[in-house]
CSV table of C-alpha atoms in Angstrom, one decimal:
chain,number,residue,atom,x,y,z
A,157,MET,CA,0.0,0.2,-0.3
A,158,PRO,CA,1.2,3.5,-1.0
A,159,LEU,CA,2.4,6.1,1.6
A,160,VAL,CA,0.5,9.2,1.7
A,161,VAL,CA,0.5,12.6,3.4
A,162,GLY,CA,-2.9,14.6,3.4
A,163,ILE,CA,-2.4,18.4,2.4
A,164,ALA,CA,-4.9,21.3,1.9
A,165,PHE,CA,-4.2,24.6,0.3
A,166,THR,CA,-7.0,26.8,2.4
A,167,PRO,CA,-8.2,26.2,5.9
A,168,VAL,CA,-11.5,24.3,4.8
A,169,SER,CA,-10.9,23.0,1.5
A,170,LYS,CA,-10.5,19.2,0.2
A,171,VAL,CA,-7.4,17.3,1.4
A,172,TYR,CA,-5.1,15.9,-1.1
A,173,TYR,CA,-2.7,13.0,-1.3
A,174,PHE,CA,0.9,13.9,-1.6
A,175,ALA,CA,4.0,11.4,-1.8
A,176,PRO,CA,6.3,12.4,1.4
A,177,ALA,CA,9.3,11.4,-0.7
A,178,ALA,CA,12.4,12.5,1.0
A,179,VAL,CA,11.0,14.8,3.6
A,180,GLU,CA,10.3,13.1,6.7
A,181,ASP,CA,8.5,13.0,10.1
A,182,LEU,CA,5.8,15.5,8.8
A,183,GLN,CA,3.3,16.5,11.2
A,184,PRO,CA,-0.4,18.3,11.1
A,185,GLY,CA,0.1,21.7,11.0
A,186,GLU,CA,3.5,22.0,9.0
A,187,ARG,CA,3.6,24.0,6.1
A,188,VAL,CA,5.3,22.4,3.2
A,189,VAL,CA,6.2,23.0,-0.4
A,190,VAL,CA,4.4,20.5,-3.0
A,191,GLU,CA,4.4,20.3,-6.7
A,192,THR,CA,1.1,20.2,-8.6
A,193,SER,CA,-0.2,21.0,-11.7
A,194,ARG,CA,0.1,24.6,-11.5
A,195,GLY,CA,3.5,24.4,-10.3
A,196,ARG,CA,5.1,24.5,-6.8
A,197,THR,CA,2.3,25.6,-4.4
A,198,LEU,CA,2.5,25.8,-0.6
A,199,GLY,CA,-0.2,24.0,1.8
A,200,GLN,CA,-0.7,22.4,5.0
A,201,VAL,CA,0.0,19.1,6.5
A,202,VAL,CA,-3.5,18.0,7.6
A,203,PHE,CA,-2.8,14.1,8.6
A,204,ALA,CA,0.7,12.6,9.1
A,205,PRO,CA,2.1,10.5,6.5
A,206,ARG,CA,-0.2,6.7,6.6
A,207,GLU,CA,-0.5,4.1,4.1
A,208,VAL,CA,-4.0,3.7,2.2
A,209,ALA,CA,-5.6,1.1,-0.1
A,210,ASP,CA,-4.5,1.1,-3.8
A,211,SER,CA,-8.3,2.3,-4.6
A,212,GLU,CA,-7.9,5.5,-3.0
A,213,ILE,CA,-5.4,6.6,-5.4
A,214,ALA,CA,-7.1,8.2,-8.5
A,215,SER,CA,-3.9,9.4,-10.3
A,216,PRO,CA,-0.2,9.2,-9.8
A,217,LEU,CA,1.0,10.9,-6.5
A,218,LYS,CA,2.8,14.2,-6.6
A,219,PRO,CA,5.7,14.9,-4.2
A,220,VAL,CA,6.5,16.9,-1.1
A,221,VAL,CA,9.1,19.1,-2.3
A,222,THR,CA,10.3,20.5,0.9
A,223,ARG,CA,9.3,22.3,4.3
A,224,ALA,CA,8.2,25.8,4.1
A,225,THR,CA,11.2,28.0,4.9
A,226,ALA,CA,10.4,31.5,6.7
A,227,TRP,CA,10.7,33.2,3.6
A,228,ASP,CA,8.0,31.3,1.9
A,229,LEU,CA,5.6,32.4,4.7
A,230,VAL,CA,6.4,35.8,4.1
A,231,GLN,CA,5.9,36.0,0.6
A,232,GLN,CA,2.3,33.9,1.1
A,233,ASP,CA,1.4,36.8,3.6
A,234,GLN,CA,2.3,39.4,1.2
A,235,MET,CA,0.0,37.6,-1.5
A,236,ALA,CA,-2.8,37.3,0.6
A,237,HIS,CA,-2.8,41.2,1.1
A,238,ARG,CA,-3.0,41.6,-2.7
A,239,GLU,CA,-5.9,39.2,-3.0
A,240,ALA,CA,-8.5,42.0,-2.3
A,241,GLU,CA,-7.2,44.6,-4.7
A,242,THR,CA,-7.1,41.9,-7.4
A,243,LEU,CA,-10.6,40.6,-7.2
A,244,GLN,CA,-11.9,43.9,-7.4
A,245,ILE,CA,-9.7,44.5,-10.8
A,246,CYS,CA,-10.9,41.2,-12.2
A,247,ARG,CA,-14.5,42.0,-11.4
A,248,GLU,CA,-14.2,45.6,-13.0
A,249,ARG,CA,-12.6,44.1,-16.2
A,250,ALA,CA,-15.2,41.3,-16.5
A,251,ALA,CA,-17.8,44.2,-16.1
A,252,ALA,CA,-16.1,46.4,-18.9
A,253,LEU,CA,-16.2,43.3,-21.4
A,254,GLY,CA,-19.9,42.5,-20.3
A,255,LEU,CA,-19.1,39.0,-19.5
A,256,ASP,CA,-22.1,37.6,-17.5
A,257,MET,CA,-20.3,35.9,-14.9
A,258,LYS,CA,-19.7,36.8,-11.2
A,259,VAL,CA,-15.8,36.7,-9.7
A,260,VAL,CA,-16.1,35.2,-6.0
A,261,ARG,CA,-12.5,34.6,-5.1
A,262,VAL,CA,-8.8,35.0,-6.4
A,263,GLU,CA,-5.9,32.8,-5.2
A,264,TRP,CA,-1.8,34.2,-5.9
A,265,ALA,CA,0.7,31.6,-5.5
A,266,TYR,CA,3.1,32.1,-3.0
A,267,ASP,CA,5.9,33.2,-5.0
A,268,ALA,CA,3.5,35.4,-7.4
A,269,SER,CA,4.0,32.8,-10.4
A,270,SER,CA,0.2,32.3,-11.0
A,271,ILE,CA,-3.2,33.5,-10.3
A,272,VAL,CA,-6.2,31.3,-9.9
A,273,VAL,CA,-9.7,33.3,-10.6
A,274,TYR,CA,-12.7,31.4,-9.4
A,275,PHE,CA,-15.9,32.8,-11.0
A,276,GLY,CA,-19.5,31.5,-11.3
A,277,ALA,CA,-22.0,31.6,-14.5
A,278,GLU,CA,-25.0,30.0,-15.4
A,279,GLN,CA,-23.9,29.1,-18.8
A,280,ARG,CA,-20.1,29.0,-20.4
A,281,VAL,CA,-18.1,32.2,-20.9
A,282,ASP,CA,-15.9,32.8,-23.3
A,283,PHE,CA,-13.0,34.7,-20.9
A,284,ARG,CA,-9.8,34.8,-23.2
A,285,ASN,CA,-10.1,38.7,-23.4
A,286,LEU,CA,-10.6,38.6,-19.8
A,287,VAL,CA,-7.6,36.6,-19.6
A,288,HIS,CA,-5.5,38.7,-21.8
A,289,ASP,CA,-6.2,41.9,-20.1
A,290,LEU,CA,-5.4,40.4,-16.6
A,291,ALA,CA,-2.1,38.9,-17.5
A,292,GLN,CA,-1.3,42.7,-18.9
A,293,VAL,CA,-2.2,44.3,-15.8
A,294,LEU,CA,-1.0,41.8,-13.1
A,295,HIS,CA,2.0,40.7,-15.0
A,296,THR,CA,1.6,37.2,-14.3
A,297,ARG,CA,-0.1,33.6,-15.4
A,298,VAL,CA,-3.8,33.6,-15.3
A,299,GLU,CA,-5.9,30.6,-15.1
A,300,MET,CA,-9.6,30.9,-14.8
A,301,ARG,CA,-12.3,28.1,-12.8
A,302,GLN,CA,-15.9,28.3,-13.3
A,303,VAL,CA,-17.4,27.0,-9.9
A,304,GLY,CA,-20.9,25.8,-8.8
A,305,VAL,CA,-23.4,28.0,-6.7
A,306,ARG,CA,-22.4,26.0,-3.6
A,307,ASP,CA,-18.6,26.7,-4.0
A,308,GLU,CA,-19.8,30.2,-4.6
A,309,ALA,CA,-21.6,30.0,-1.3
A,310,LYS,CA,-18.3,28.5,0.4
A,311,PHE,CA,-15.9,31.1,-0.7
A,312,MET,CA,-18.0,34.3,-0.1
A,313,SER,CA,-19.0,32.9,3.3
A,314,GLY,CA,-22.1,34.0,5.4
A,315,TYR,CA,-24.5,32.8,8.1
A,316,GLY,CA,-27.5,30.4,7.8
A,317,ARG,CA,-30.9,30.0,9.2
A,318,CYS,CA,-29.4,28.5,12.3
A,319,GLY,CA,-27.3,31.8,13.1
A,320,ARG,CA,-23.9,30.1,12.9
A,321,GLN,CA,-21.3,30.6,10.0
A,322,LEU,CA,-22.1,28.3,6.9
A,323,CYS,CA,-20.7,24.9,7.5
A,324,CYS,CA,-19.0,24.9,3.9
A,325,ALA,CA,-17.2,27.9,4.8
A,326,SER,CA,-16.1,27.0,8.9
A,327,TRP,CA,-15.6,23.3,8.7
A,328,LEU,CA,-17.2,21.5,5.9
A,329,ARG,CA,-14.1,20.4,3.8
A,330,GLU,CA,-16.2,18.4,1.0
A,331,PHE,CA,-19.9,18.5,-0.2
A,332,ALA,CA,-22.3,15.3,0.5
A,333,PRO,CA,-24.9,14.3,-2.2
A,334,VAL,CA,-28.5,15.5,-0.4
A,335,SER,CA,-31.6,14.2,-1.8
A,336,ILE,CA,-35.6,15.8,-0.9
A,337,LYS,CA,-35.9,12.4,0.5
A,338,MET,CA,-33.9,12.9,3.7
A,339,ALA,CA,-36.4,16.1,4.2
A,340,LYS,CA,-39.3,13.8,4.0
A,341,ALA,CA,-37.6,11.3,6.3
A,342,GLN,CA,-37.3,13.6,8.8
A,343,ASP,CA,-40.9,15.3,8.7
A,344,LEU,CA,-39.5,18.2,7.5
A,345,PRO,CA,-41.6,21.0,5.7
A,346,LEU,CA,-41.3,20.1,1.7
A,347,ASN,CA,-41.3,23.9,0.7
A,348,SER,CA,-38.2,24.7,-1.2
A,349,ALA,CA,-37.8,27.6,0.6
A,350,GLU,CA,-37.7,26.2,4.3
A,351,VAL,CA,-35.1,23.2,3.1
A,352,SER,CA,-32.9,25.7,1.2
A,353,GLY,CA,-29.6,27.0,2.2
A,354,LEU,CA,-28.0,30.3,0.7
A,355,CYS,CA,-26.7,28.9,-2.3
A,356,GLY,CA,-30.3,27.9,-3.5
A,357,ARG,CA,-29.6,24.3,-3.1
A,358,LEU,CA,-31.0,22.1,-0.4
A,359,LEU,CA,-29.3,22.1,3.2
A,360,CYS,CA,-26.0,20.3,3.7
A,361,CYS,CA,-27.0,19.7,7.3
A,362,LEU,CA,-30.0,17.4,6.1
A,363,SER,CA,-27.6,14.6,5.8
A,364,TYR,CA,-25.9,14.9,9.3
A,365,GLU,CA,-28.8,13.2,11.2
A,366,ASN,CA,-30.4,11.0,8.2
A,367,SER,CA,-28.8,7.7,8.9
A,368,LEU,CA,-29.9,8.4,12.4
A,369,TYR,CA,-33.5,8.6,11.4
A,370,ALA,CA,-33.5,6.1,9.3
A,371,GLU,CA,-32.5,3.5,11.9
A,372,ALA,CA,-35.1,4.8,14.1
A,373,ARG,CA,-37.9,4.2,11.8
A,374,LYS,CA,-36.8,0.5,11.3
A,375,ARG,CA,-38.4,-0.1,14.8
A,376,MET,CA,-41.3,1.9,14.7
A,377,PRO,CA,-44.7,0.9,13.3
A,378,LYS,CA,-45.4,1.8,9.8
A,379,LEU,CA,-47.6,4.9,8.8
A,380,ASN,CA,-51.2,3.8,8.4
A,381,SER,CA,-50.6,0.5,10.4
A,382,MET,CA,-53.1,-0.7,13.1
A,383,LEU,CA,-51.7,-0.5,16.4
A,384,MET,CA,-53.4,-2.0,19.8
A,385,THR,CA,-53.8,0.9,22.5
A,386,PRO,CA,-54.9,0.9,25.9
A,387,GLN,CA,-57.9,2.5,24.4
A,388,GLY,CA,-58.3,0.2,21.5
A,389,PRO,CA,-56.9,-0.5,18.4
A,390,GLY,CA,-56.5,2.4,16.0
A,391,LYS,CA,-54.3,3.6,12.6
A,392,VAL,CA,-50.9,5.1,13.3
A,393,LYS,CA,-51.2,8.6,11.8
A,394,GLN,CA,-47.9,10.4,13.0
A,395,ILE,CA,-44.5,9.2,13.6
A,396,ASN,CA,-42.4,11.2,16.0
A,397,VAL,CA,-38.7,10.2,15.6
A,398,LEU,CA,-37.5,12.7,18.4
A,399,ARG,CA,-39.8,11.8,20.8
A,400,ASN,CA,-39.8,8.2,20.3
A,401,SER,CA,-43.8,7.9,19.8
A,402,VAL,CA,-46.7,7.8,17.3
A,403,THR,CA,-49.8,9.2,17.2
A,404,VAL,CA,-52.7,6.7,16.9
A,405,GLN,CA,-56.4,7.4,15.8
A,406,VAL,CA,-58.7,5.5,18.1
A,407,GLU,CA,-62.4,4.7,16.8
A,408,GLY,CA,-64.8,5.6,19.7
A,409,PRO,CA,-68.4,4.8,20.5
A,410,ASN,CA,-70.9,6.8,18.3
A,411,GLU,CA,-68.5,6.8,15.4
A,412,THR,CA,-66.1,9.5,17.3
A,413,THR,CA,-62.3,9.2,17.1
A,414,THR,CA,-59.5,10.1,19.5
A,415,LEU,CA,-56.0,10.7,18.7
A,416,VAL,CA,-53.5,9.1,21.4
A,417,GLU,CA,-49.6,9.5,21.8
A,418,VAL,CA,-47.9,6.2,22.6
A,419,LEU,CA,-44.5,5.7,23.4
A,420,VAL,CA,-42.4,2.9,21.3
A,421,LEU,CA,-40.1,0.4,23.4
A,422,GLN,CA,-36.7,-0.1,22.5
A,423,PRO,CA,-35.9,-3.5,20.9
A,424,SER,CA,-35.1,-6.0,23.9
A,425,ALA,CA,-31.4,-6.4,25.0
A,426,ASP,CA,-32.1,-10.4,25.0
A,427,LYS,CA,-31.4,-11.9,21.5
A,428,GLY,CA,-34.0,-14.7,22.5
A,429,GLN,CA,-36.9,-12.4,23.2
A,430,PRO,CA,-38.6,-11.0,20.1
A,431,ASP,CA,-39.0,-7.2,19.8
A,432,ARG,CA,-43.0,-7.4,21.2
A,433,GLY,CA,-43.4,-3.4,19.8
A,434,CYS,CA,-44.5,-0.5,22.0
A,435,ALA,CA,-45.7,0.3,24.9
A,436,ALA,CA,-49.6,0.3,23.9
A,437,CYS,CA,-49.1,-3.1,22.4
A,438,LEU,CA,-48.1,-4.6,25.8
A,439,ALA,CA,-50.8,-3.0,27.4
A,440,GLY,CA,-53.1,-4.3,24.5
A,441,LEU,CA,-51.9,-7.9,24.9
A,442,GLU,CA,-52.0,-7.5,28.7
A,443,GLU,CA,-56.2,-6.6,28.3
A,444,VAL,CA,-56.5,-9.6,25.7
A,445,ALA,CA,-54.5,-12.0,28.3
A,446,GLY,CA,-57.3,-10.8,31.1
A,447,MET,CA,-60.1,-11.3,28.8
A,448,VAL,CA,-58.8,-15.1,27.7
A,449,GLY,CA,-58.4,-15.4,31.3
A,450,ASP,CA,-62.2,-14.5,32.2
A,451,GLY,CA,-63.4,-16.7,29.3
A,452,GLU,CA,-61.5,-19.7,30.8
A,453,GLU,CA,-63.2,-19.1,34.3
A,454,ALA,CA,-66.4,-18.7,32.3
A,455,ALA,CA,-65.8,-22.3,30.9
A,456,LEU,CA,-65.4,-24.0,34.2
A,457,ASP,CA,-68.1,-22.1,35.4
A,458,LEU,CA,-70.4,-24.0,32.7
A,459,ALA,CA,-68.3,-27.3,33.4
A,460,GLU,CA,-69.8,-27.3,37.2
A,461,GLU,CA,-73.3,-26.6,36.1
A,462,ALA,CA,-73.2,-29.7,33.7
A,463,PRO,CA,-71.1,-32.4,35.6
A,464,GLU,CA,-71.9,-35.0,32.7
A,465,GLU,CA,-70.3,-33.2,30.4
A,466,ALA,CA,-67.6,-32.3,32.5
A,467,ALA,CA,-66.6,-35.7,33.4
A,468,ALA,CA,-66.5,-37.0,29.6
A,469,ARG,CA,-63.5,-34.0,29.1
A,470,PRO,CA,-60.1,-34.6,30.8
A,471,GLY,CA,-59.6,-31.9,33.4
A,472,PRO,CA,-56.0,-30.8,35.0
A,473,GLU,CA,-56.9,-32.8,37.8
A,474,ALA,CA,-56.0,-36.1,35.8
A,475,ALA,CA,-53.1,-34.6,34.5
A,476,SER,CA,-51.8,-33.5,38.1
A,477,GLU,CA,-52.2,-36.9,39.6
A,478,ALA,CA,-48.4,-37.7,39.9
A,479,PRO,CA,-47.5,-34.6,41.5
A,480,GLN,CA,-50.3,-35.1,44.3
A,481,LYS,CA,-49.4,-38.4,45.2
A,482,LYS,CA,-45.4,-37.1,46.0
A,483,GLU,CA,-46.9,-34.5,47.9
A,484,ALA,CA,-48.4,-36.8,50.2
A,485,ALA,CA,-45.4,-38.0,51.9
A,486,ALA,CA,-44.9,-34.4,52.7
A,487,PRO,CA,-45.5,-32.9,56.2
A,488,SER,CA,-48.6,-31.2,56.0
A,489,GLN,CA,-49.1,-27.8,55.5
A,490,PRO,CA,-52.1,-25.3,56.9
A,491,ASP,CA,-55.0,-25.0,54.6
A,492,SER,CA,-55.0,-22.2,52.0
A,493,PRO,CA,-57.7,-21.2,49.8
A,494,LYS,CA,-58.4,-23.6,46.9
A,495,ARG,CA,-57.7,-21.8,43.4
A,496,ARG,CA,-59.4,-23.4,40.1
A,497,PRO,CA,-56.7,-24.7,38.0
A,498,ARG,CA,-56.4,-22.7,34.6
A,499,SER,CA,-55.5,-24.2,31.8
A,500,ARG,CA,-53.0,-22.5,29.3
A,501,ARG,CA,-53.8,-21.7,25.7
A,502,ARG,CA,-51.6,-20.3,23.2
A,503,ARG,CA,-51.9,-16.9,22.3
A,504,ARG,CA,-52.6,-16.0,18.7
């Protein structure tokens, strides 16, 4: 497996793999000079050298040239102070040429050998004249890169509806795919204005808890399924994952309906015990069990009224003759009230 080191070129950007080459003992936070397709660039170590699978290497690794010197850091600081002025020049030149584009960011190489101009546009833009003008004004090699609306928001930064700085501008290095199904699974409003960010796309934070919601819904009753509650059977009308409960519509007398909220039990820790559902289901099962017991007692009462029919059927006394013979040798115990034996039936 190849040995790689993770390098990022801005504080919040994608991490790229490079070969450590002859530079040893690289530690996170160190500044290094690496070889890229644009030439030599200053970057920062994100993680120390480690081995990765061959499948993670998409292209031949470029080397880490050397550790950054104090002069390299001074040059980079000087170029960073020129970026605001350069950005204004690029915007003015683009407007003068009538180009339908939005320049959002410029990046100088630490040694002033080149500059990268990032812009957003709805369609393809012929920027050859702009590149020629900027090269004459800035006296360096100019590279233009078109980015999407999410990258525009990342470069320009801002604050979201939560009141915090945008995730993509503060800590999120790469964008994850987001779909409207994630908002639906979390019971969020499907109005695009409610689930969209400053970039106009779906909020990146929709994917943060999606796996937790998907896992929680696996152990909860399905929507519109029938469920037993203490008030009787009903249909599931709403699922609240955060409260770990469901709202059940119970049909009452005189065609009245009642909404009942019931909690959902966690799956049993004992693997031998099946998942018995929610608390309301357990209460319903106990109620049904009580009804079954009452039915058995009623059957015994009928047997006492008809002794001929009761004698024809084998009762629990015949099955318990052997235990009674063994108990005869034991010391006598004080009399206790007799209880009617209750046969056990399998619940369906």
